[in-house]
Coordinates of C-alpha atoms and ligand atoms in Angstrom, one line a residue:
X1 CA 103.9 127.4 85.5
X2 CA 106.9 126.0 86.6
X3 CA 107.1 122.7 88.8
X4 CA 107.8 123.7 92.6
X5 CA 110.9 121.5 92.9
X6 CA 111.9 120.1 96.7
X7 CA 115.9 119.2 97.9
X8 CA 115.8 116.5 99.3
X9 CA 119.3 114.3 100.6
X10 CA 119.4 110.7 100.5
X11 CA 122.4 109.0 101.8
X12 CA 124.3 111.9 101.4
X13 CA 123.3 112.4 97.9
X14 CA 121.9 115.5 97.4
X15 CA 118.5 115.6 94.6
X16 CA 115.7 117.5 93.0
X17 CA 112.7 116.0 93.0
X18 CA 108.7 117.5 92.4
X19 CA 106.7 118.0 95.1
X20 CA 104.4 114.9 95.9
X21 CA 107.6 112.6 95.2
X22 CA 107.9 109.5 97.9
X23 CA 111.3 109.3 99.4
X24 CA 111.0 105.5 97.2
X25 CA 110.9 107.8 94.3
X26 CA 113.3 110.1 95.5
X27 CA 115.8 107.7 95.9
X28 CA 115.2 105.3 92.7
X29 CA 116.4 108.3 90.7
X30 CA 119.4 108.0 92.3
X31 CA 119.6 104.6 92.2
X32 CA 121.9 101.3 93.1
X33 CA 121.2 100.6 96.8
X34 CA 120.2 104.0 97.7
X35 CA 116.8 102.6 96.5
X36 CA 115.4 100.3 99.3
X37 CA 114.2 97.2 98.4
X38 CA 110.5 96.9 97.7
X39 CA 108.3 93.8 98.4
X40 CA 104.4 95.4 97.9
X41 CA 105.2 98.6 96.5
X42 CA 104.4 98.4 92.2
X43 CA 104.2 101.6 90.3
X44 CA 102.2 100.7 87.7
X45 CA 99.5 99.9 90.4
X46 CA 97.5 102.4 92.1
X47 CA 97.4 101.8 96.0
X48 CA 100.1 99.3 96.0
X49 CA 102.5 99.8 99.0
X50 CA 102.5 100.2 102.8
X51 CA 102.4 96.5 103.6
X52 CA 105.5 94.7 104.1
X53 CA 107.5 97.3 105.2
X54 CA 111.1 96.5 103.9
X55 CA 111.4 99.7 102.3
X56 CA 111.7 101.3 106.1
X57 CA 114.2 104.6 106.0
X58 CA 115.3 107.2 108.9
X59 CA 114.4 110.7 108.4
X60 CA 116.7 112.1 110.1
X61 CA 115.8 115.7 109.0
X62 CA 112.2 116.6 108.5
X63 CA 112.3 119.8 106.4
X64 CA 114.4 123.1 105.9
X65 CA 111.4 124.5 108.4
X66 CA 111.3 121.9 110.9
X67 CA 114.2 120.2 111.1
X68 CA 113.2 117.5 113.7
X69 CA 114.2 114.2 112.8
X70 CA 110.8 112.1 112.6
X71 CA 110.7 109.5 115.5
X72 CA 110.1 106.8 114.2
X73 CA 111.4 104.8 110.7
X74 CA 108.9 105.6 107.8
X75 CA 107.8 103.5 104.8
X76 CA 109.4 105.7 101.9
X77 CA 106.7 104.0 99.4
X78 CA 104.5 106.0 101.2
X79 CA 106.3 109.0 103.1
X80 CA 106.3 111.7 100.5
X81 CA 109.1 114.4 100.4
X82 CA 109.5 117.8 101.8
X83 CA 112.1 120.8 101.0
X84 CA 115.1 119.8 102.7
X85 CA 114.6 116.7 104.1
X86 CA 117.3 114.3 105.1
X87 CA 117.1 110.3 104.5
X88 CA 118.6 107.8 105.5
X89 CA 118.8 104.3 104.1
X90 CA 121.7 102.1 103.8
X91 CA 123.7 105.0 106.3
X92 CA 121.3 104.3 109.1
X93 CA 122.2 101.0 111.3
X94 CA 118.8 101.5 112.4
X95 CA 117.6 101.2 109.2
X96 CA 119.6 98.2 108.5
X97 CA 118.3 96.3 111.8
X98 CA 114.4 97.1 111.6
X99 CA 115.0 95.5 107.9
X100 CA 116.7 92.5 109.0
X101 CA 113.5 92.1 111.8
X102 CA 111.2 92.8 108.6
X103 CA 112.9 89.8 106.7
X104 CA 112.8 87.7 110.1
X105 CA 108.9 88.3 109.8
X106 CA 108.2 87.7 106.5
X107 CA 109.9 84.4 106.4
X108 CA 108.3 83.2 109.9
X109 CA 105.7 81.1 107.8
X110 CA 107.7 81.1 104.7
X111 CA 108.7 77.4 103.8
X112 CA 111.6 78.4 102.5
X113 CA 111.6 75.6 99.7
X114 CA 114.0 77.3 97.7
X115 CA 115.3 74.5 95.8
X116 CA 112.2 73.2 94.6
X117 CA 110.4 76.4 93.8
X118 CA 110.2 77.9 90.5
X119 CA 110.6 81.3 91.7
X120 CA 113.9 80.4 92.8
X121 CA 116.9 82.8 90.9
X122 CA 114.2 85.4 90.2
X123 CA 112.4 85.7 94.0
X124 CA 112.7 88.9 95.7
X125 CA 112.2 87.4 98.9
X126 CA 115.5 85.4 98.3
X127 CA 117.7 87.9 97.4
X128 CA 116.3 89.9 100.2
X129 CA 116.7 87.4 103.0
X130 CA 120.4 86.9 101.1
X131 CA 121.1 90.4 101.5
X132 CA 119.6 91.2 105.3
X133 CA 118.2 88.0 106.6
X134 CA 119.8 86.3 109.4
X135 CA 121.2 82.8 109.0
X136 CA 118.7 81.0 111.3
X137 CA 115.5 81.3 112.4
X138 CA 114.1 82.1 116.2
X139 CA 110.8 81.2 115.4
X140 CA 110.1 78.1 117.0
X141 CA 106.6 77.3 116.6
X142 CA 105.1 75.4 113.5
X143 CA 104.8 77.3 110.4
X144 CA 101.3 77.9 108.9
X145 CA 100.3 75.5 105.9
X146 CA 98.1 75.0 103.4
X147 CA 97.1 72.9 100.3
X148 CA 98.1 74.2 97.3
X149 CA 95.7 75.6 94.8
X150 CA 95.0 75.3 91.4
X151 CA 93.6 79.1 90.2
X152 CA 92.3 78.0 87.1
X153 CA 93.9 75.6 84.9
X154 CA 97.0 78.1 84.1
X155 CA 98.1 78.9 87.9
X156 CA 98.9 77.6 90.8
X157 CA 99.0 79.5 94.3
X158 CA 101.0 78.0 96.7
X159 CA 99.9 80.0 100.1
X160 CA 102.6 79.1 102.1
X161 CA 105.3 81.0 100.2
X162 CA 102.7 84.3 99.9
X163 CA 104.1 87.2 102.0
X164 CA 100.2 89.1 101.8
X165 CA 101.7 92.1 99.6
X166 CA 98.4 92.5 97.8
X167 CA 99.6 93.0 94.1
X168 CA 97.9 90.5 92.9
X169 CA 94.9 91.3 94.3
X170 CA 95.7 95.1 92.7
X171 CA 96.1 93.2 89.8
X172 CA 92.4 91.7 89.4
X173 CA 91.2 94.6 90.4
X174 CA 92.8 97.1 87.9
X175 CA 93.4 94.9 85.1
X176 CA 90.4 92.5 84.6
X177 CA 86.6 93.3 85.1
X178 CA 86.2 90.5 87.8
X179 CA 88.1 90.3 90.4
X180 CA 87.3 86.7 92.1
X181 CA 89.6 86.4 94.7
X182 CA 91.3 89.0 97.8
X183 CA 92.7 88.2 101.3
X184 CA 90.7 86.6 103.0
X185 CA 90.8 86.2 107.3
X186 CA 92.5 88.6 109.2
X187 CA 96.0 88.3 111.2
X188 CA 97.6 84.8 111.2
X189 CA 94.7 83.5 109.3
X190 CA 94.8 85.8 106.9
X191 CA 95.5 83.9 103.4
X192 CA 94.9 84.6 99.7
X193 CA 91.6 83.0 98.2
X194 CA 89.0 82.6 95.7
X195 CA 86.5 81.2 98.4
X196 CA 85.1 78.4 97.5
X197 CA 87.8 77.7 95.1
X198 CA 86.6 79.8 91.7
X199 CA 88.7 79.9 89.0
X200 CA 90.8 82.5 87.7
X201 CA 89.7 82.5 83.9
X202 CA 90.0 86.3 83.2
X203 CA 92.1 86.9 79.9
X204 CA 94.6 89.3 81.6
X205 CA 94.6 87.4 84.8
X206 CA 98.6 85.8 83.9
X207 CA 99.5 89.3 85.1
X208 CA 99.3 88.2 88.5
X209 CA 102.2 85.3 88.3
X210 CA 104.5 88.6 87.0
X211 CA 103.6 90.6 89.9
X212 CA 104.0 87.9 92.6
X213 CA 107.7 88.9 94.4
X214 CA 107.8 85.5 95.6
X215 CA 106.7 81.6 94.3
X216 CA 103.5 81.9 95.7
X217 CA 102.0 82.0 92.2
X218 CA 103.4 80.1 89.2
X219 CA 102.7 79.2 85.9
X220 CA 101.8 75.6 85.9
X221 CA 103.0 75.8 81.9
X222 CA 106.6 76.3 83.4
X223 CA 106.0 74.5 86.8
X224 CA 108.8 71.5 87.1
X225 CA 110.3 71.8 84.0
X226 CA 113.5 73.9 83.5
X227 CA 115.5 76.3 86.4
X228 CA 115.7 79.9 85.7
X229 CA 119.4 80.8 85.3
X230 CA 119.5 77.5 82.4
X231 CA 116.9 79.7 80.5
X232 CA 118.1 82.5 78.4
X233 CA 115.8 85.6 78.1
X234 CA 115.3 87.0 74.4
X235 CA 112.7 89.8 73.9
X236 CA 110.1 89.5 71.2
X237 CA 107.2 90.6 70.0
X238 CA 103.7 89.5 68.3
X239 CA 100.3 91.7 66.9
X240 CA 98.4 90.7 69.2
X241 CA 94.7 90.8 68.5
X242 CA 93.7 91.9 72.2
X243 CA 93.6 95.4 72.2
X244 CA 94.8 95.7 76.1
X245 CA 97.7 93.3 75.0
X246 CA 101.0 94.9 74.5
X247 CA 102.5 92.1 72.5
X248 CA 105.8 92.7 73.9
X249 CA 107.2 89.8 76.2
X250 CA 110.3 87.9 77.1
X251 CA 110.7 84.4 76.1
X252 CA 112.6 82.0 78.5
X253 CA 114.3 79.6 75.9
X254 CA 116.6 76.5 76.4
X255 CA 117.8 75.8 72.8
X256 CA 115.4 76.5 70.5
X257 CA 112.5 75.5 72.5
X258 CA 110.3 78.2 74.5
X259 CA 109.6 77.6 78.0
X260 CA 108.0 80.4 79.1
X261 CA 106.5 83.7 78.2
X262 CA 106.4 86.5 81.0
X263 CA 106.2 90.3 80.7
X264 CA 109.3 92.7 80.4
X265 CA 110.0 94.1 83.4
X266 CA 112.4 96.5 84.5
X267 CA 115.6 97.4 87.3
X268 CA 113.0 97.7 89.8
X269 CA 110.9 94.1 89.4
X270 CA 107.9 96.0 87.7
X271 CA 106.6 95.8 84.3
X272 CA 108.2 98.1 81.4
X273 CA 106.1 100.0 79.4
X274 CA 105.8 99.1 76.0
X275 CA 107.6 100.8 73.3
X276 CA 104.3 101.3 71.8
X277 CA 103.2 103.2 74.5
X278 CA 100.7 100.7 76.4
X279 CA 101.4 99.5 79.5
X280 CA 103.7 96.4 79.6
X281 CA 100.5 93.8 80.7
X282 CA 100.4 90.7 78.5
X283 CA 97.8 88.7 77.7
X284 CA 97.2 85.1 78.7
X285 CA 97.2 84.0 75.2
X286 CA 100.6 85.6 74.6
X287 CA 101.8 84.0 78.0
X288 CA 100.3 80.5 77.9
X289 CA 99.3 79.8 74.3
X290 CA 102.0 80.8 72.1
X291 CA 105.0 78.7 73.1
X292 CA 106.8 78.4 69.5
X293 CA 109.6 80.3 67.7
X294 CA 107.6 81.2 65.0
X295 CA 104.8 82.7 66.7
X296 CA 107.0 85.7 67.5
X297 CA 109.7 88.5 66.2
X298 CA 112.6 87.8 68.1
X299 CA 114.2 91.4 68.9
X300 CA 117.5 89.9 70.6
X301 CA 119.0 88.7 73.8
X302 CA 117.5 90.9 76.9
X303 CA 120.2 92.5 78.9
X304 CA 120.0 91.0 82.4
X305 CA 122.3 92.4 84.9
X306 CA 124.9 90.8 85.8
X307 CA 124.9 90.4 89.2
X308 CA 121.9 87.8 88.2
X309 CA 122.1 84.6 88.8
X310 CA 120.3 84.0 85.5
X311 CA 123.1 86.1 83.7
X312 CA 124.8 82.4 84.2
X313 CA 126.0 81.3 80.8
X314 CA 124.1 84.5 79.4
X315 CA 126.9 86.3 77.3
X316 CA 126.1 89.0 75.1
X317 CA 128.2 90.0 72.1
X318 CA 131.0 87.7 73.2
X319 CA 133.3 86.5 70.6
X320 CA 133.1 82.6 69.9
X321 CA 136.0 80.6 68.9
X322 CA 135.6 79.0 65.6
X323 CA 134.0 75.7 65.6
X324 CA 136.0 73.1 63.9
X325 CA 133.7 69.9 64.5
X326 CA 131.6 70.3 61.5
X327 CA 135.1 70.8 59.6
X328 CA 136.1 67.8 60.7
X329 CA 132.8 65.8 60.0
X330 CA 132.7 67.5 56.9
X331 CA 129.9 69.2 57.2
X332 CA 127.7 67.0 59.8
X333 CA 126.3 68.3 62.3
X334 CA 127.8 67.3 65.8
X335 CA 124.6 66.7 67.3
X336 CA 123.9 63.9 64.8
X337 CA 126.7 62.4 66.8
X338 CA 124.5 60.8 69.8
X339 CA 121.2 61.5 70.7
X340 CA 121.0 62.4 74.4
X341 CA 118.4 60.2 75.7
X342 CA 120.6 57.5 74.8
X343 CA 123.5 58.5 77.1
X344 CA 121.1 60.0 80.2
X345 CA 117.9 59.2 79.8
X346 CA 116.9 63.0 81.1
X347 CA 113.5 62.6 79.8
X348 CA 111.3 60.4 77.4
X349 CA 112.8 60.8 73.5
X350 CA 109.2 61.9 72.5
X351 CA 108.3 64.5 75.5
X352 CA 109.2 68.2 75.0
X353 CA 109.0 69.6 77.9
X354 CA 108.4 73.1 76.9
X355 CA 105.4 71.9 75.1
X356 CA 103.6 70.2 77.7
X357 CA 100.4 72.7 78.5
X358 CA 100.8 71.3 82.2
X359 CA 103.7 71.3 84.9
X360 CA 106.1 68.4 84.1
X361 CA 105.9 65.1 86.5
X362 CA 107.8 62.2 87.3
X363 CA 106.0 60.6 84.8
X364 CA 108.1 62.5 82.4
X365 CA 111.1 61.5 83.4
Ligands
LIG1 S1 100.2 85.6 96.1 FE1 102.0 86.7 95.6 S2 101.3 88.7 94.7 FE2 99.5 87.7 95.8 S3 99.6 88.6 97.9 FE3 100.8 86.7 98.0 S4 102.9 87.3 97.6 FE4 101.6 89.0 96.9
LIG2 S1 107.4 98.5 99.7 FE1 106.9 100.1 101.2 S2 105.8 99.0 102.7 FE2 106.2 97.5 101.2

């Protein structure tokens, strides 16, 4: 039987989708900034969306039967829809000024500690507030805080940057067979916890720090030791023994040295499927234990678009002009020349960073 197919136009651009689509849907498979921006909404889990509402469009035609615009803006994560509706996303001024209230909110508690946080490059709440946020703040009260947290010996949760999208939680749920921590407190009070501080030790539970849109949780492996955009991502791949595992990850080198493993994930800030058809979920093993070269397949440089700030001294394919040093020293390498840590002193001769199984310190320096 043939799939009953709905019209739908979004921002003038006029698509095909199934019936049961989300106008979110709808409008990713058009694509560029016809997709609004998501902070809760995640594919690959079930009952994600429908809390943060930044994906807010105007319908400003219900359907070819009734045609009444609906009154009020609608989450398209969660609006699915009908035969001849009309959208409206980045068209709409409306549209545009609920977001720009939706960014004012999310960042009312938010510490905005962008330059020490090791989200920063890759956060969706900062390209958000760069894109529709307002350049000060008319909150004038004291911002909630908190103590950060260590969940388990691998992550850190740092509630004041947390924006209460849930995905983590999803996370736990749908990927591990404990889930030992959820939102607790309601309202303003309302925080992410593991009451009376468990620990996170569930083999899948890395997943989370992928999920996260914003710093709120890190990976203490990384924590304090390099800036995004001076990594470059390579994809690779191990057998991994765990039979959830898909083995298939980005490494975050500087130099030879890995810094960090993470998932793959795709245009949208969600995890890729694997190309051997699990889902893209990594283990913690693969993300916190196997920090060398050799434990992997290198596939090649990922392709990060380059509008990113990590795309910074990223070139792929670009033709290098021919090296003469070595010539010169006949055949030495240049880097025998002088050892760094005798011009800078960046940090101790024998501390590698990426090694350390802990965030890196002052100590280190
Ligand atoms: S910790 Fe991160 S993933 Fe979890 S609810 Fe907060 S913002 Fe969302
Ligand atoms: S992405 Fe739709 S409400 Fe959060």
């Amino acid at each position: 039987m043939s799939e009953t197919l709905f019209k739908v136009t979004i921002d003038n651009i006029v698509i095909e989708v199934p019936a049961g689509t989300t106008i979110l849907n709808a409008a990713r498979k058009i694509g560029g900034e016809v997709a609004p921006p998501t902070m809760c909404y995640y594919s690959k889990l079930e009952g994600s969306g429908g809390k943060c509402r930044t994906c807010l469009v105007e319908v400003s035609k219900g359907s070819e039967k009734d045609p009444r615009p609906m009154p009020k803006l609608v989450a398209s994560c969660r609006t699915t829809v009908m035969d001849g509706m009309e959208v409206k996303n980045i068209t709409s001024e409306r549209v545009l000024t609920a977001r720009a209230g939706v960014v004012e909110f999310l960042l009312i508690n938010h510490p905005l500690d962008c330059p020490i946080c090791d989200q920063a490059g890759e956060c969706y709440l900062q390209d958000l507030s760069y894109e529709h946020g307002a350049d000060k703040s008319r909150f004038e009260f004291q911002k909630r805080t908190f103590k950060k947290v260590d969940l388990g010996d691998k992550i850190q949760l740092h509630m004041t940057r947390c924006i209460l999208c849930y995905r983590c939680v999803l996370v736990a749920n749908q990927l591990t067979n404990q889930r030992e921590h959820g939102i607790l407190d309601r309202g303003d009070h309302a925080q992410i916890a593991t009451y009376i501080q468990k620990n996170l030790q569930n083999d899948f539970i890395g997943n989370i720090i992928d999920v996260c849109p914003v710093g709120a949780l890190t990976d203490k492996t990384f924590r304090f030791k390099n800036r995004v955009w001076f990594t470059k991502p390579v994809d690779a791949h191990r057998d991994c023994n765990n039979p959830k595992c898909c083995g298939e990850v980005r490494l975050w080198m500087r130099g030879d040295e890995v810094y960090r493993v993470t998932g793959r994930i795709d245009e949208w800030g969600e995890m890729k499927d694997a190309s051997n058809g699990k889902p893209g979920w990594i283990c913690n093993e693969c993300r916190f234990d196997k920090k060398k070269v050799s434990d992997w397949v290198i596939e090649g440089p990922t392709n990060v678009n380059r509008h990113s700030v990590i795309s910074q001294g990223h070139y792929v394919n670009s033709v290098l002009p021919q090296e003469t040093l070595p010539e010169v020293l006949n055949g030495r390498q240049p880097k025998l020349l002088m050892d760094i840590h005798n011009v800078s002193e960046v940090n101790k001769p024998n501390i590698e960073l990426s090694a350390l199984d802990r965030p890196a310190h002052s100590t280190d320096f």
